[in-house]
PDB file of C-alpha atoms in Angstrom:
ATOM      1  CA  UNK A   1      84.165 142.090  35.309  1.00  0.00           C
ATOM      2  CA  UNK A   2      83.732 145.303  37.265  1.00  0.00           C
ATOM      3  CA  UNK A   3      80.305 146.693  38.097  1.00  0.00           C
ATOM      4  CA  UNK A   4      79.554 150.036  39.749  1.00  0.00           C
ATOM      5  CA  UNK A   5      82.909 150.296  41.544  1.00  0.00           C
ATOM      6  CA  UNK A   6      82.935 153.050  44.170  1.00  0.00           C
ATOM      7  CA  UNK A   7      86.012 154.150  46.121  1.00  0.00           C
ATOM      8  CA  UNK A   8      85.941 157.101  48.505  1.00  0.00           C
ATOM      9  CA  UNK A   9      88.454 158.480  50.961  1.00  0.00           C
ATOM     10  CA  UNK A  10      87.429 160.244  54.178  1.00  0.00           C
ATOM     11  CA  UNK A  11      88.683 163.760  54.889  1.00  0.00           C
ATOM     12  CA  UNK A  12      89.123 164.476  58.569  1.00  0.00           C
ATOM     13  CA  UNK A  13      89.335 167.818  60.284  1.00  0.00           C
ATOM     14  CA  UNK A  14      88.668 169.607  63.503  1.00  0.00           C
ATOM     15  CA  UNK A  15      89.805 169.096  67.049  1.00  0.00           C
ATOM     16  CA  UNK A  16      88.316 165.592  67.271  1.00  0.00           C
ATOM     17  CA  UNK A  17      89.636 164.549  63.842  1.00  0.00           C
ATOM     18  CA  UNK A  18      86.152 163.647  62.645  1.00  0.00           C
ATOM     19  CA  UNK A  19      85.270 162.790  59.066  1.00  0.00           C
ATOM     20  CA  UNK A  20      83.805 165.982  57.643  1.00  0.00           C
ATOM     21  CA  UNK A  21      83.521 164.950  53.989  1.00  0.00           C
ATOM     22  CA  UNK A  22      84.711 162.418  51.447  1.00  0.00           C
ATOM     23  CA  UNK A  23      86.754 162.492  48.272  1.00  0.00           C
ATOM     24  CA  UNK A  24      84.805 160.616  45.606  1.00  0.00           C
ATOM     25  CA  UNK A  25      87.816 159.066  43.858  1.00  0.00           C
ATOM     26  CA  UNK A  26      85.915 156.453  41.798  1.00  0.00           C
ATOM     27  CA  UNK A  27      82.158 156.571  41.191  1.00  0.00           C
ATOM     28  CA  UNK A  28      80.233 153.726  39.532  1.00  0.00           C
ATOM     29  CA  UNK A  29      82.970 152.486  37.177  1.00  0.00           C
ATOM     30  CA  UNK A  30      81.960 149.410  35.141  1.00  0.00           C
ATOM     31  CA  UNK A  31      83.745 147.407  32.448  1.00  0.00           C
ATOM     32  CA  UNK A  32      84.321 143.882  31.162  1.00  0.00           C
ATOM     33  CA  UNK A  33      87.765 142.493  30.410  1.00  0.00           C
ATOM     34  CA  UNK A  34      88.213 139.088  28.786  1.00  0.00           C
ATOM     35  CA  UNK A  35      91.249 136.754  28.974  1.00  0.00           C
ATOM     36  CA  UNK A  36      94.083 138.013  26.794  1.00  0.00           C
ATOM     37  CA  UNK A  37      92.716 141.559  26.624  1.00  0.00           C
ATOM     38  CA  UNK A  38      94.499 144.650  27.889  1.00  0.00           C
ATOM     39  CA  UNK A  39      92.739 147.594  29.494  1.00  0.00           C
ATOM     40  CA  UNK A  40      94.158 151.111  29.520  1.00  0.00           C
ATOM     41  CA  UNK A  41      92.578 153.752  31.717  1.00  0.00           C
ATOM     42  CA  UNK A  42      93.110 157.216  30.286  1.00  0.00           C
ATOM     43  CA  UNK A  43      92.028 160.447  31.900  1.00  0.00           C
ATOM     44  CA  UNK A  44      93.037 163.694  33.499  1.00  0.00           C
ATOM     45  CA  UNK A  45      95.159 163.875  36.606  1.00  0.00           C
ATOM     46  CA  UNK A  46      93.009 163.065  39.620  1.00  0.00           C
ATOM     47  CA  UNK A  47      90.312 161.287  37.617  1.00  0.00           C
ATOM     48  CA  UNK A  48      90.650 157.994  39.528  1.00  0.00           C
ATOM     49  CA  UNK A  49      92.761 155.887  37.147  1.00  0.00           C
ATOM     50  CA  UNK A  50      95.303 154.742  39.738  1.00  0.00           C
ATOM     51  CA  UNK A  51      92.654 154.342  42.431  1.00  0.00           C
ATOM     52  CA  UNK A  52      90.663 152.080  40.105  1.00  0.00           C
ATOM     53  CA  UNK A  53      93.749 149.912  39.568  1.00  0.00           C
ATOM     54  CA  UNK A  54      94.521 149.812  43.271  1.00  0.00           C
ATOM     55  CA  UNK A  55      90.912 148.848  44.047  1.00  0.00           C
ATOM     56  CA  UNK A  56      91.126 145.973  41.539  1.00  0.00           C
ATOM     57  CA  UNK A  57      94.123 144.624  43.466  1.00  0.00           C
ATOM     58  CA  UNK A  58      92.528 145.482  46.843  1.00  0.00           C
ATOM     59  CA  UNK A  59      95.413 147.765  47.694  1.00  0.00           C
ATOM     60  CA  UNK A  60      92.632 150.172  48.693  1.00  0.00           C
ATOM     61  CA  UNK A  61      89.193 148.997  49.756  1.00  0.00           C
ATOM     62  CA  UNK A  62      86.193 150.004  47.701  1.00  0.00           C
ATOM     63  CA  UNK A  63      82.938 151.124  49.285  1.00  0.00           C
ATOM     64  CA  UNK A  64      80.673 149.623  46.684  1.00  0.00           C
ATOM     65  CA  UNK A  65      80.358 147.641  43.523  1.00  0.00           C
ATOM     66  CA  UNK A  66      81.515 144.228  42.475  1.00  0.00           C
ATOM     67  CA  UNK A  67      84.832 142.971  41.089  1.00  0.00           C
ATOM     68  CA  UNK A  68      84.877 139.439  39.686  1.00  0.00           C
ATOM     69  CA  UNK A  69      88.086 137.811  38.411  1.00  0.00           C
ATOM     70  CA  UNK A  70      88.147 134.230  37.101  1.00  0.00           C
ATOM     71  CA  UNK A  71      84.617 133.732  38.432  1.00  0.00           C
ATOM     72  CA  UNK A  72      85.418 134.836  42.006  1.00  0.00           C
ATOM     73  CA  UNK A  73      84.503 138.013  43.826  1.00  0.00           C
ATOM     74  CA  UNK A  74      87.792 139.481  44.962  1.00  0.00           C
ATOM     75  CA  UNK A  75      86.308 141.109  48.072  1.00  0.00           C
ATOM     76  CA  UNK A  76      85.841 137.640  49.606  1.00  0.00           C
ATOM     77  CA  UNK A  77      89.286 136.213  48.798  1.00  0.00           C
ATOM     78  CA  UNK A  78      91.546 134.948  51.574  1.00  0.00           C
ATOM     79  CA  UNK A  79      94.972 136.612  51.916  1.00  0.00           C
ATOM     80  CA  UNK A  80      96.626 133.680  50.113  1.00  0.00           C
ATOM     81  CA  UNK A  81      94.212 133.793  47.184  1.00  0.00           C
ATOM     82  CA  UNK A  82      94.501 137.571  47.093  1.00  0.00           C
ATOM     83  CA  UNK A  83      98.278 137.256  46.725  1.00  0.00           C
ATOM     84  CA  UNK A  84      97.777 134.818  43.818  1.00  0.00           C
ATOM     85  CA  UNK A  85      95.345 137.281  42.216  1.00  0.00           C
ATOM     86  CA  UNK A  86      97.918 140.056  42.456  1.00  0.00           C
ATOM     87  CA  UNK A  87     100.411 137.799  40.696  1.00  0.00           C
ATOM     88  CA  UNK A  88      97.956 137.279  37.812  1.00  0.00           C
ATOM     89  CA  UNK A  89      97.044 140.949  37.289  1.00  0.00           C
ATOM     90  CA  UNK A  90      99.625 143.414  35.998  1.00  0.00           C
ATOM     91  CA  UNK A  91      99.263 147.032  37.011  1.00  0.00           C
ATOM     92  CA  UNK A  92     101.506 149.631  35.371  1.00  0.00           C
ATOM     93  CA  UNK A  93     101.573 153.029  37.043  1.00  0.00           C
ATOM     94  CA  UNK A  94     101.027 156.253  35.106  1.00  0.00           C
ATOM     95  CA  UNK A  95     104.655 157.228  35.563  1.00  0.00           C
ATOM     96  CA  UNK A  96     106.711 154.023  35.832  1.00  0.00           C
ATOM     97  CA  UNK A  97     109.888 155.996  36.580  1.00  0.00           C
ATOM     98  CA  UNK A  98     108.320 157.550  39.678  1.00  0.00           C
ATOM     99  CA  UNK A  99     107.453 154.067  40.949  1.00  0.00           C
ATOM    100  CA  UNK A 100     111.118 152.975  41.056  1.00  0.00           C
ATOM    101  CA  UNK A 101     112.803 153.111  44.452  1.00  0.00           C
ATOM    102  CA  UNK A 102     116.076 155.063  44.096  1.00  0.00           C
ATOM    103  CA  UNK A 103     117.533 153.071  47.027  1.00  0.00           C
ATOM    104  CA  UNK A 104     117.253 149.794  45.077  1.00  0.00           C
ATOM    105  CA  UNK A 105     119.125 148.610  42.029  1.00  0.00           C
ATOM    106  CA  UNK A 106     117.074 147.890  38.905  1.00  0.00           C
ATOM    107  CA  UNK A 107     117.843 144.191  39.428  1.00  0.00           C
ATOM    108  CA  UNK A 108     116.459 144.283  42.974  1.00  0.00           C
ATOM    109  CA  UNK A 109     113.344 146.097  41.725  1.00  0.00           C
ATOM    110  CA  UNK A 110     112.763 143.386  39.124  1.00  0.00           C
ATOM    111  CA  UNK A 111     113.432 140.505  41.527  1.00  0.00           C
ATOM    112  CA  UNK A 112     111.270 141.840  44.385  1.00  0.00           C
ATOM    113  CA  UNK A 113     107.853 140.797  42.957  1.00  0.00           C
ATOM    114  CA  UNK A 114     109.273 137.374  42.066  1.00  0.00           C
ATOM    115  CA  UNK A 115     110.455 136.994  45.661  1.00  0.00           C
ATOM    116  CA  UNK A 116     107.143 138.221  47.122  1.00  0.00           C
ATOM    117  CA  UNK A 117     105.183 135.693  45.042  1.00  0.00           C
ATOM    118  CA  UNK A 118     107.575 132.805  45.742  1.00  0.00           C
ATOM    119  CA  UNK A 119     108.603 132.450  42.108  1.00  0.00           C
ATOM    120  CA  UNK A 120     112.387 132.369  42.630  1.00  0.00           C
ATOM    121  CA  UNK A 121     114.089 128.974  42.502  1.00  0.00           C
ATOM    122  CA  UNK A 122     116.270 127.949  45.429  1.00  0.00           C
ATOM    123  CA  UNK A 123     116.538 129.898  48.678  1.00  0.00           C
TER     124      UNK A 123
END
């Protein structure tokens, strides 16, 4: 469940590098998603689709709202529980080909998340 999610990014300028304004990337997004359901975010370039996904995984911090997954607020999760959450949520980028690292083989790209989440047998 997501309620009134807000994510903003500061824009800095000037000699002292002060925050002069903010980019309002996500403003008051709300939705419910039940077990077994799939959510697709569709919109124009720059509309906040990827930022919403990143905020759900806490890859970027949100400035407001509430995200609850399996009955827990994700903004209070410990690093270990946050890693488990990331294992349970799948996030597919708008352009999956752009998300591949050309310095890695396809096999390494597939194995990396398994390694990060400790799901590989052995080693």
